[in-house]
Coordinates of C-alpha atoms in Angstrom, one line a residue:
Chain E
M19 CA 7.4 49.2 18.0
N20 CA 3.6 49.5 17.8
G21 CA 2.7 53.2 17.8
V22 CA -0.6 54.9 17.6
L23 CA 0.1 57.9 15.4
K24 CA -1.0 57.7 11.9
D25 CA 0.0 61.0 10.3
K26 CA 2.2 60.3 7.3
K27 CA 3.6 63.8 7.0
A28 CA 4.6 64.0 10.6
F29 CA 6.2 60.5 10.4
L30 CA 8.3 61.6 7.5
A31 CA 9.1 65.0 9.2
F32 CA 10.4 63.1 12.2
L33 CA 12.2 60.2 10.3
L34 CA 13.8 61.7 7.3
P35 CA 16.3 64.1 8.6
A36 CA 18.0 61.3 10.5
L37 CA 17.6 58.8 7.8
L38 CA 19.0 61.0 5.2
F39 CA 21.9 62.0 7.4
Y40 CA 22.6 58.3 8.0
L41 CA 22.3 57.5 4.4
F42 CA 24.8 60.3 3.3
S43 CA 27.4 59.8 6.1
V44 CA 27.3 56.0 6.2
F45 CA 25.9 54.5 3.1
Y46 CA 27.3 56.8 0.5
P47 CA 30.9 56.0 1.6
I48 CA 30.2 52.4 1.4
E49 CA 28.9 52.8 -2.2
E50 CA 31.7 55.0 -3.1
S51 CA 34.2 52.4 -1.6
I52 CA 32.8 49.6 -3.6
R53 CA 32.8 51.8 -6.7
L54 CA 36.4 52.9 -6.0
S55 CA 37.5 49.4 -5.4
F56 CA 37.1 48.7 -9.2
M57 CA 39.2 51.6 -10.1
K58 CA 42.7 52.7 -10.4
W59 CA 43.2 56.0 -8.9
G60 CA 46.2 57.9 -7.5
G61 CA 44.2 60.7 -5.9
L62 CA 44.5 63.1 -8.8
G63 CA 43.4 63.0 -12.5
E64 CA 41.2 60.4 -14.2
K65 CA 39.7 57.2 -12.3
K66 CA 40.3 54.3 -14.5
F67 CA 38.0 51.4 -14.4
I68 CA 40.0 48.2 -14.0
G69 CA 37.4 45.5 -13.1
F70 CA 38.5 43.1 -10.5
Q71 CA 42.1 43.9 -10.9
N72 CA 42.4 45.3 -7.4
Y73 CA 40.9 42.1 -5.8
I74 CA 43.1 40.0 -7.9
H75 CA 46.2 42.0 -6.7
L76 CA 44.7 41.8 -3.1
F77 CA 44.6 38.0 -3.0
S78 CA 48.2 37.8 -4.4
D79 CA 49.6 40.4 -2.0
K80 CA 51.8 38.9 0.6
V81 CA 51.6 41.8 2.9
F82 CA 47.8 41.6 2.8
Y83 CA 48.1 37.9 3.9
T84 CA 50.4 39.0 6.7
A85 CA 47.9 41.7 7.8
F86 CA 45.0 39.2 7.7
F87 CA 46.8 36.6 9.9
N88 CA 48.1 39.4 12.2
N89 CA 44.6 40.6 12.5
L90 CA 43.5 37.1 13.5
I91 CA 46.1 36.9 16.2
Y92 CA 45.2 40.5 17.4
L93 CA 41.6 39.4 17.5
V94 CA 42.2 36.4 19.6
I95 CA 44.2 38.4 22.2
V96 CA 41.8 41.2 22.3
V97 CA 38.8 38.9 22.6
G98 CA 40.5 36.8 25.1
I99 CA 41.3 39.7 27.4
Q100 CA 38.1 41.7 27.0
I101 CA 35.6 38.8 27.3
L102 CA 37.4 36.5 29.5
V103 CA 38.8 38.9 32.0
G104 CA 35.7 41.0 31.7
L105 CA 33.4 38.1 32.5
L106 CA 35.7 36.7 35.3
F107 CA 35.9 40.1 36.9
A108 CA 32.0 40.6 36.6
V109 CA 31.5 37.2 38.2
L110 CA 33.8 38.1 41.1
L111 CA 32.1 41.3 41.5
T112 CA 28.7 39.7 42.0
Y113 CA 30.3 38.0 45.2
L114 CA 31.3 41.3 46.5
T115 CA 29.0 42.9 48.9
K116 CA 30.7 46.4 49.5
G117 CA 32.1 49.0 47.2
V118 CA 30.8 47.4 44.2
S119 CA 29.7 50.8 42.4
L120 CA 33.0 52.6 43.4
I121 CA 35.0 49.5 41.9
K122 CA 32.9 49.6 38.8
T123 CA 33.4 53.4 38.3
L124 CA 37.2 53.2 38.7
Y125 CA 37.5 50.0 36.5
Y126 CA 36.0 51.9 33.6
V127 CA 38.3 54.7 33.7
P128 CA 40.6 53.4 31.0
C129 CA 37.9 53.5 28.5
I130 CA 37.5 57.2 28.7
I131 CA 41.1 58.1 28.2
T132 CA 42.2 59.1 24.7
T133 CA 44.0 56.6 22.6
V134 CA 47.1 58.7 22.2
A135 CA 47.4 58.8 26.0
V136 CA 47.1 55.0 26.2
T137 CA 49.6 54.4 23.6
Q138 CA 52.2 56.9 25.1
L139 CA 51.7 55.1 28.4
F140 CA 52.3 51.7 26.8
R141 CA 55.2 53.1 24.9
S142 CA 57.1 54.0 27.9
M143 CA 56.2 50.7 29.7
Y144 CA 57.7 48.7 26.9
A145 CA 60.6 51.0 26.3
T146 CA 64.2 50.1 26.7
Q147 CA 65.7 53.5 26.8
P148 CA 65.0 54.5 29.7
V149 CA 64.2 51.1 30.9
G150 CA 60.5 50.6 30.9
I151 CA 58.6 49.0 33.7
I152 CA 58.2 45.7 32.1
N153 CA 61.9 45.2 31.7
Q154 CA 62.5 46.7 35.0
I155 CA 60.3 44.0 36.7
L156 CA 61.9 41.2 34.7
N157 CA 65.5 42.5 35.7
A158 CA 64.2 42.6 39.3
V159 CA 62.9 39.1 39.5
G160 CA 66.0 37.7 37.7
L161 CA 64.6 37.0 34.3
E162 CA 67.0 39.3 32.5
K163 CA 67.1 37.1 29.5
F164 CA 63.4 37.7 28.7
A165 CA 64.0 41.5 28.8
T166 CA 63.8 42.8 25.2
S167 CA 63.0 45.8 23.1
W168 CA 59.3 44.8 23.0
L169 CA 58.3 47.1 20.2
T170 CA 61.1 46.4 17.9
N171 CA 61.5 42.7 18.5
V172 CA 59.7 40.8 15.6
K173 CA 58.5 38.1 18.0
T174 CA 56.9 40.3 20.7
V175 CA 55.6 43.4 18.7
L176 CA 52.2 41.9 17.6
V177 CA 51.3 40.9 21.2
C178 CA 52.4 44.2 22.5
V179 CA 50.2 46.3 20.3
S180 CA 47.2 44.0 21.0
I181 CA 47.4 44.1 24.7
P182 CA 46.6 47.8 25.2
E183 CA 43.5 47.5 23.1
G184 CA 42.3 44.6 25.1
W185 CA 43.2 46.2 28.4
R186 CA 41.4 49.5 27.8
Y187 CA 37.9 48.2 27.0
T188 CA 38.0 45.4 29.6
G189 CA 36.1 47.6 32.1
M190 CA 33.2 48.2 29.6
Y191 CA 32.6 44.5 29.2
M192 CA 32.8 44.0 32.8
V193 CA 30.2 46.6 33.4
I194 CA 27.9 45.0 30.7
F195 CA 28.3 41.5 32.1
Y196 CA 27.8 42.5 35.7
A197 CA 24.6 44.3 34.7
A198 CA 23.3 41.2 33.0
L199 CA 24.4 38.8 35.9
I200 CA 22.8 40.8 38.6
S201 CA 19.5 41.1 36.7
L202 CA 19.1 37.4 36.8
D203 CA 16.4 35.8 38.9
P204 CA 18.0 34.9 42.2
E205 CA 15.3 32.1 42.6
V206 CA 16.8 30.1 39.6
C207 CA 20.2 30.0 41.3
E208 CA 18.6 29.1 44.5
A209 CA 17.0 26.3 42.9
A210 CA 20.2 25.1 41.3
K211 CA 21.8 25.3 44.8
M212 CA 19.0 23.1 46.2
D213 CA 19.6 20.6 43.6
G214 CA 23.2 20.3 44.6
A215 CA 24.9 22.4 42.1
N216 CA 28.0 24.1 43.4
A217 CA 29.0 27.7 42.6
W218 CA 31.1 26.7 39.5
K219 CA 28.4 24.6 38.1
T220 CA 25.7 27.2 38.6
L221 CA 27.9 29.6 36.7
I222 CA 28.6 27.5 33.7
F223 CA 25.2 25.7 33.3
I224 CA 22.7 28.2 34.6
K225 CA 24.0 31.7 34.7
L226 CA 26.1 31.8 31.5
P227 CA 23.4 30.3 29.2
M228 CA 20.9 32.9 30.8
I229 CA 22.9 35.7 29.6
K230 CA 23.6 34.3 26.2
E231 CA 22.0 37.2 24.4
V232 CA 24.4 39.7 26.0
L233 CA 27.4 37.5 25.5
L234 CA 26.4 37.3 21.9
L235 CA 26.2 41.1 21.6
S236 CA 29.4 41.6 23.4
L237 CA 31.2 39.1 21.3
T238 CA 29.8 40.8 18.2
M239 CA 31.1 44.2 19.4
V240 CA 34.4 42.9 20.4
L241 CA 35.0 40.9 17.1
T242 CA 34.0 43.6 14.7
G243 CA 35.8 46.1 16.9
A244 CA 39.0 43.8 16.7
L245 CA 38.7 43.5 12.9
R246 CA 38.7 47.2 12.4
G247 CA 41.5 47.6 15.1
F248 CA 43.4 50.7 14.0
D249 CA 44.3 53.4 16.5
I250 CA 46.8 51.8 18.9
P251 CA 48.8 49.7 16.3
F252 CA 48.9 52.7 14.1
I253 CA 50.2 55.2 16.7
L254 CA 52.5 52.6 18.6
T255 CA 54.3 50.9 15.6
N256 CA 52.5 52.0 12.5
G257 CA 52.6 48.3 11.5
G258 CA 56.3 48.1 11.9
P259 CA 59.1 47.0 12.0
G260 CA 58.5 46.1 8.4
N261 CA 55.0 44.7 8.2
V262 CA 55.3 42.4 11.3
S263 CA 52.5 44.3 13.3
E264 CA 50.5 45.4 10.3
L265 CA 46.7 45.1 10.6
M266 CA 44.2 45.1 7.7
S267 CA 43.0 48.7 8.4
T268 CA 46.6 50.1 9.1
Y269 CA 47.5 48.4 5.7
M270 CA 44.4 50.1 4.1
Y271 CA 45.3 53.4 5.5
K272 CA 49.0 53.2 4.3
K273 CA 48.0 52.1 0.8
A274 CA 45.5 54.9 0.5
F275 CA 46.9 57.9 2.3
G276 CA 50.6 56.8 2.3
S277 CA 51.0 55.7 -1.3
N278 CA 47.9 57.3 -3.0
Q279 CA 46.5 54.0 -4.1
F280 CA 43.0 54.8 -3.4
G281 CA 41.5 52.1 -5.5
Y282 CA 43.5 49.5 -3.8
G283 CA 42.8 50.8 -0.4
S284 CA 39.1 50.7 -1.1
A285 CA 39.3 47.1 -2.1
I286 CA 40.9 46.4 1.3
A287 CA 38.2 48.5 3.1
V288 CA 35.5 46.4 1.3
F289 CA 37.1 43.3 2.3
I290 CA 37.0 44.5 6.0
I291 CA 33.2 45.2 5.7
V292 CA 32.5 41.8 4.1
E293 CA 34.6 40.0 6.8
S294 CA 32.9 41.9 9.6
M295 CA 29.4 41.0 8.1
L296 CA 30.5 37.2 7.9
V297 CA 31.7 37.2 11.4
V298 CA 28.4 38.6 12.7
G299 CA 26.5 36.1 10.5
V300 CA 28.4 33.1 11.8
L301 CA 28.1 34.2 15.4
R302 CA 24.3 34.6 15.1
I303 CA 24.0 31.0 13.6
L304 CA 26.3 29.6 16.3
F305 CA 24.4 31.2 19.1
T306 CA 20.9 30.2 17.9
S307 CA 20.6 26.7 19.0
K308 CA 18.7 24.1 17.0
E309 CA 15.7 24.1 19.5
E310 CA 15.3 27.8 19.2
R311 CA 15.3 27.7 15.4
N312 CA 12.6 25.1 15.6
E313 CA 10.7 27.0 18.2
R314 CA 10.9 30.1 16.0
R315 CA 9.6 28.1 12.9
I316 CA 6.7 26.6 14.8
R317 CA 5.8 30.1 16.1
K318 CA 5.9 31.5 12.7
N319 CA 3.7 28.7 11.4
A320 CA 1.2 29.2 14.2
R321 CA 1.0 33.0 13.4
K322 CA 0.3 32.1 9.9
A323 CA -2.4 29.7 10.7
L324 CA -3.9 32.1 13.1
K325 CA -4.0 34.9 10.4
G326 CA -5.5 32.6 7.9
K327 CA -8.2 31.6 10.4
Q328 CA -8.9 35.2 11.1
K329 CA -9.3 36.0 7.5
R330 CA -11.6 33.2 7.0
Q331 CA -13.7 34.2 9.9
G332 CA -13.7 37.8 8.7
A333 CA -14.9 36.7 5.3
Chain B
M6 CA 36.3 30.4 58.8
K7 CA 36.3 29.0 55.2
K8 CA 33.9 31.7 54.0
K9 CA 36.1 34.5 55.6
K10 CA 39.2 33.2 53.8
G11 CA 37.3 33.2 50.5
K12 CA 36.3 36.8 51.1
I13 CA 39.9 37.7 51.7
I14 CA 41.1 36.0 48.5
L15 CA 38.2 37.7 46.6
A16 CA 39.2 41.2 48.0
V17 CA 42.9 40.6 47.0
V18 CA 42.0 39.5 43.5
V19 CA 39.6 42.4 43.2
G20 CA 42.4 44.8 44.4
I21 CA 45.0 43.3 41.9
F22 CA 42.6 43.9 39.0
L23 CA 41.9 47.3 40.0
F24 CA 45.6 48.1 40.4
I25 CA 46.2 46.9 36.7
Q26 CA 43.3 49.0 35.5
L27 CA 44.3 52.1 37.5
Y28 CA 48.2 52.1 37.6
P29 CA 48.7 53.5 34.1
V30 CA 46.4 56.4 34.8
V31 CA 48.0 57.2 38.1
W32 CA 51.4 56.9 36.5
L33 CA 50.4 59.4 33.9
F34 CA 49.6 62.1 36.5
M35 CA 52.7 61.3 38.3
A36 CA 54.9 61.5 35.3
S37 CA 53.4 64.9 34.3
I38 CA 54.7 66.5 37.6
K39 CA 58.1 65.1 37.3
P40 CA 61.1 67.3 36.2
S41 CA 62.4 66.0 32.8
V42 CA 65.6 64.6 34.2
E43 CA 63.7 62.5 36.7
L44 CA 61.4 61.4 34.1
A45 CA 64.2 60.1 32.0
T46 CA 66.1 58.4 34.8
E47 CA 63.4 57.2 37.1
P48 CA 60.2 57.0 35.1
F49 CA 58.5 54.7 37.5
A50 CA 59.3 55.9 40.9
L51 CA 57.2 58.2 42.9
P52 CA 58.1 61.8 42.1
Q53 CA 60.8 63.1 44.4
N54 CA 60.7 66.7 43.5
P55 CA 57.2 67.3 42.3
T56 CA 57.1 70.3 39.8
F57 CA 54.4 72.1 37.8
V58 CA 56.8 73.4 35.2
N59 CA 55.4 71.1 32.6
Y60 CA 52.0 72.5 33.1
I61 CA 53.4 76.2 33.0
D62 CA 55.1 75.2 29.9
I63 CA 52.1 73.9 28.0
F64 CA 49.9 76.9 29.1
N65 CA 52.6 79.4 28.0
E66 CA 53.0 77.7 24.8
G67 CA 49.4 78.1 24.3
S68 CA 48.3 75.7 21.5
I69 CA 46.5 73.4 24.1
F70 CA 43.8 75.9 24.3
R71 CA 43.4 76.1 20.6
Y72 CA 43.3 72.2 20.5
M73 CA 40.7 72.1 23.2
W74 CA 38.5 74.8 21.6
N75 CA 38.7 72.9 18.4
S76 CA 37.5 69.6 20.2
V77 CA 34.8 71.5 22.1
K78 CA 33.4 72.8 18.8
V79 CA 33.3 69.4 17.2
T80 CA 32.0 67.6 20.1
V81 CA 29.2 70.1 20.9
T82 CA 28.0 70.3 17.4
S83 CA 28.1 66.5 17.0
I84 CA 26.1 65.8 20.2
L85 CA 23.5 68.4 19.5
L86 CA 23.0 66.8 16.1
I87 CA 23.0 63.3 17.4
L88 CA 20.3 64.2 20.0
V89 CA 18.0 66.1 17.6
L90 CA 18.3 63.4 14.9
S91 CA 18.1 60.4 17.0
S92 CA 15.2 61.6 19.5
T93 CA 13.0 62.6 16.5
A94 CA 13.8 59.4 14.4
G95 CA 13.4 57.2 17.4
F96 CA 9.9 58.8 18.0
A97 CA 8.9 58.2 14.4
L98 CA 9.9 54.6 14.6
A99 CA 8.5 53.9 18.0
K100 CA 5.3 55.7 18.1
F101 CA 3.8 55.8 14.5
N102 CA 1.9 53.0 13.2
F103 CA 3.5 52.3 9.9
R104 CA 4.7 48.8 8.6
I105 CA 7.8 50.4 7.1
S106 CA 9.1 51.2 10.7
K107 CA 10.5 47.8 11.3
P108 CA 12.7 47.5 8.3
I109 CA 14.0 51.0 8.7
Y110 CA 14.8 50.2 12.3
A111 CA 16.6 47.1 11.2
F112 CA 18.5 49.4 8.7
F113 CA 19.6 51.7 11.4
T114 CA 20.8 48.8 13.6
F115 CA 22.7 47.4 10.7
G116 CA 25.0 50.3 10.9
I117 CA 26.5 49.0 14.2
M118 CA 28.4 46.4 12.2
I119 CA 30.0 49.0 9.7
P120 CA 33.7 49.7 10.4
V121 CA 34.4 53.5 10.4
Q122 CA 37.5 53.1 8.3
I123 CA 35.2 52.4 5.3
T124 CA 34.3 56.2 5.2
L125 CA 37.9 57.5 5.3
I126 CA 38.8 57.2 1.6
P127 CA 35.5 58.4 0.1
L128 CA 34.9 61.2 2.6
F129 CA 38.4 62.3 2.2
C130 CA 37.8 62.6 -1.7
F131 CA 34.5 64.3 -1.1
Y132 CA 36.1 66.9 1.3
S133 CA 38.9 67.6 -0.9
D134 CA 36.6 68.0 -3.8
M135 CA 34.5 70.6 -1.7
G136 CA 37.6 72.2 -0.4
I137 CA 36.6 71.9 3.2
L138 CA 39.4 69.6 4.5
N139 CA 40.5 70.9 7.9
S140 CA 37.3 72.3 8.9
P141 CA 35.4 71.0 12.0
I142 CA 32.5 69.9 9.8
T143 CA 34.6 67.1 8.4
L144 CA 34.7 65.3 11.7
V145 CA 31.1 66.2 12.7
L146 CA 29.5 64.3 9.8
P147 CA 30.9 60.7 10.3
Q148 CA 30.8 61.2 14.0
V149 CA 27.0 61.8 13.8
G150 CA 26.3 59.1 11.2
F151 CA 28.1 56.4 13.1
A152 CA 26.5 57.4 16.3
L153 CA 22.9 57.2 14.9
P154 CA 22.5 53.5 15.1
L155 CA 23.0 53.1 18.8
S156 CA 21.4 56.3 19.8
V157 CA 18.3 55.6 17.7
M158 CA 18.2 52.2 19.3
M159 CA 18.5 53.8 22.7
F160 CA 15.7 56.3 22.0
V161 CA 13.4 53.7 20.5
S162 CA 13.8 51.5 23.5
F163 CA 12.9 54.3 26.0
Y164 CA 9.9 55.5 23.8
S165 CA 8.5 52.0 24.0
F166 CA 8.3 52.3 27.6
V167 CA 6.0 55.5 27.1
P168 CA 2.3 54.3 27.1
N169 CA 0.5 54.7 24.0
E170 CA -2.5 56.0 25.9
L171 CA -0.5 59.1 26.9
I172 CA 0.0 60.1 23.2
E173 CA -3.7 59.2 22.5
A174 CA -4.7 61.4 25.3
A175 CA -2.6 64.3 24.1
V176 CA -4.0 63.8 20.6
I177 CA -7.6 63.9 22.1
D178 CA -6.9 67.1 23.8
G179 CA -5.9 68.6 20.4
C180 CA -2.2 68.0 20.1
S181 CA -0.6 67.6 16.9
P182 CA 2.0 64.8 16.4
Y183 CA 4.5 67.6 16.9
G184 CA 2.9 68.8 20.0
A185 CA 2.8 65.3 21.3
F186 CA 6.4 65.0 20.8
F187 CA 7.7 68.4 22.1
K188 CA 5.3 68.7 25.0
V189 CA 4.6 65.1 26.1
V190 CA 7.3 62.6 25.0
F191 CA 10.5 64.5 24.6
P192 CA 10.4 66.0 28.2
L193 CA 10.1 62.5 29.6
A194 CA 13.4 61.3 27.8
K195 CA 15.6 63.3 30.0
N196 CA 17.7 60.3 31.1
T197 CA 18.1 58.9 27.7
V198 CA 19.3 62.4 26.4
I199 CA 21.9 62.5 29.2
T200 CA 23.0 58.9 28.6
V201 CA 23.4 59.5 24.9
A202 CA 25.2 62.8 25.2
S203 CA 27.6 61.7 28.0
M204 CA 28.5 58.5 26.2
Y205 CA 29.3 60.3 22.8
Y206 CA 30.9 63.2 24.4
I207 CA 33.7 60.8 25.5
L208 CA 33.9 58.9 22.3
I209 CA 33.9 62.0 20.2
W210 CA 36.3 64.0 22.4
N211 CA 38.7 61.0 22.1
D212 CA 38.4 60.4 18.4
F213 CA 41.8 60.0 16.5
I214 CA 41.1 58.3 13.3
F215 CA 38.9 60.9 11.7
A216 CA 40.9 63.8 13.0
N217 CA 44.1 62.2 11.7
T218 CA 42.7 61.8 8.2
F219 CA 40.8 64.9 7.7
I220 CA 42.8 67.5 9.6
S221 CA 46.4 68.5 8.9
D222 CA 46.3 72.2 9.6
N223 CA 47.8 73.2 13.0
K224 CA 45.0 75.6 13.5
A225 CA 42.2 73.0 13.1
K226 CA 43.9 70.3 15.2
T227 CA 41.8 68.7 18.0
V228 CA 43.3 67.4 21.3
A229 CA 43.9 63.8 20.2
L230 CA 46.1 65.1 17.4
G231 CA 47.7 68.0 19.2
L232 CA 49.0 65.7 21.9
R233 CA 51.5 64.3 19.4
D234 CA 53.1 67.7 18.7
Y235 CA 55.0 68.3 21.9
V236 CA 58.4 68.3 20.6
G237 CA 61.5 69.5 22.4
A238 CA 64.6 71.4 21.2
F239 CA 66.3 68.7 19.3
G240 CA 63.3 67.2 17.6
N241 CA 62.6 64.6 20.3
V242 CA 59.3 64.3 22.0
N243 CA 59.0 66.4 25.0
W244 CA 57.6 63.7 27.3
G245 CA 57.1 66.0 30.4
M246 CA 54.9 68.5 28.4
T247 CA 53.2 65.6 26.5
F248 CA 52.2 64.1 29.8
A249 CA 51.0 67.3 31.3
A250 CA 49.0 68.1 28.1
I251 CA 47.5 64.6 28.2
A252 CA 46.5 65.1 31.9
V253 CA 44.8 68.4 31.1
T254 CA 42.9 67.1 28.0
I255 CA 41.6 63.9 29.8
L256 CA 40.2 66.0 32.6
P257 CA 37.0 67.2 30.7
P258 CA 35.9 63.7 29.9
M259 CA 37.0 62.5 33.4
L260 CA 34.8 65.1 35.1
V261 CA 31.9 64.3 33.0
Y262 CA 32.3 60.7 33.6
F263 CA 32.6 61.0 37.4
A264 CA 29.7 63.4 37.6
L265 CA 27.5 61.2 35.2
N266 CA 29.0 57.8 35.4
K267 CA 25.7 56.1 36.2
Y268 CA 24.4 57.4 32.8
V269 CA 27.6 56.7 30.9
T270 CA 27.7 53.1 31.8
A271 CA 23.8 52.8 31.6
G272 CA 24.3 53.8 27.8
M273 CA 26.9 51.1 27.3
T274 CA 24.9 48.4 29.0
L275 CA 21.5 49.4 27.5
G276 CA 23.0 49.5 24.1
A277 CA 24.3 46.0 24.5
T278 CA 21.5 44.3 26.3
K279 CA 18.6 45.7 24.4
G280 CA 19.9 44.5 21.0

């Protein structure tokens, strides 16, 4: 980020179009959401300022709590599938010698299929009428008692709307982890082997810590992605039956566009943003170890000292 | 001996994973060539009497062409805008020597955290005030805005590999900063351009949430919305036609993906590892 050009006008000419576009399409809506979250507004007519009323309502709204806890379960399932399966498969792939690029290519396919297709697919797999493949398998292996109407059973529906989301992006994280793993210096692993570490230990104590940065970024992407989970639950069950599979963003959508409570919907939207930012912040702190923080401070102090020295010499 | 056994187990596990990933896709194409009776009674068996009647039906019905044309319009406009805006802004941030570049870059990357749902209510109000709901531009605006953080990041990370001396030389030879960009730097960024374009092509083509919010008019529907509209005689979903339509509409992203998959996955990995 240390360029050479110094022409101010040209700098602005290159930067401003994107910056203005970005401000207008991303930050103007944020500002508007925050503003609307203090209003009562039915979509038509006057907006009425009501202070923190929407937020007070939010924290006493039972459905909101349901949506919040559902979202946590959804998050655990999606993170579990995407990160763990993605990582496991990436590790397996590093041991493979032939056909890696073909497998990578094919494994990624679910990521490029439209959500509507993914949900229709899972809908017919979960179905009871005609009997979907999941119930068919259960019947075939003699577990009829577990066969159920997956999407209307209050006990199973939340898990059932989480799985497709986890499944479809696993390939993406696999590709990311694989790229990080094969870029590691093989000599380090060789050295670990010489010191008597087995494959498992090398993975846990050497390889994973070395791709920490990538893990952090992937986790950030998965977590914020899961907090805003919308498409699949919305199309599959629309939060139903009742509010059993309601997520925060489907609830926001229903409130705003279903019952025209735009102010209340905005309050939920603001909550989702704040929550995403908190999660990212906590992750950053968790992943920066104590030594690293110390190291960073030392480096900063050293830079300051150096600058001071240069200044004094200059004077 | 032990090593060979391990290899076989590995191959089997990889095979099972691959089956789980691909089965639904294969099933989709199989379902689309089944006659409706067979689809209802034997949805998971191999097709016994393959037929293309579902495909003929959707082509005769014709709305699929309109959906696809709408999606093409939105996707192409968005990608052109993304490329123009992020390649220039990336250049400004990477190759100009101003102190403000760093905070602005951080400001762009901050956008990766913002959930897209936040825009739905404000933009819906804005569009309906302007009276432009149901026009393709309603989808282009948020698509481009939310693509900028990652695409700017990708261009900055590419430009930082272009040696500063190259630009200095161009300036000494009498190039203006604009000339340096158009004649020297941008032509080098071909790979980044393809990566950004192919990645967002797939994401934008598949968009559901913006289309579902801002588009309600049948004439303006994109593929992701249109797919929900294949309804049979008694108001039930016509699954055969729906699956055929899905198969047709996922073909364009599939083709791009198989032709350019190196670039598509490069984009995802680069975006993730360069953070």
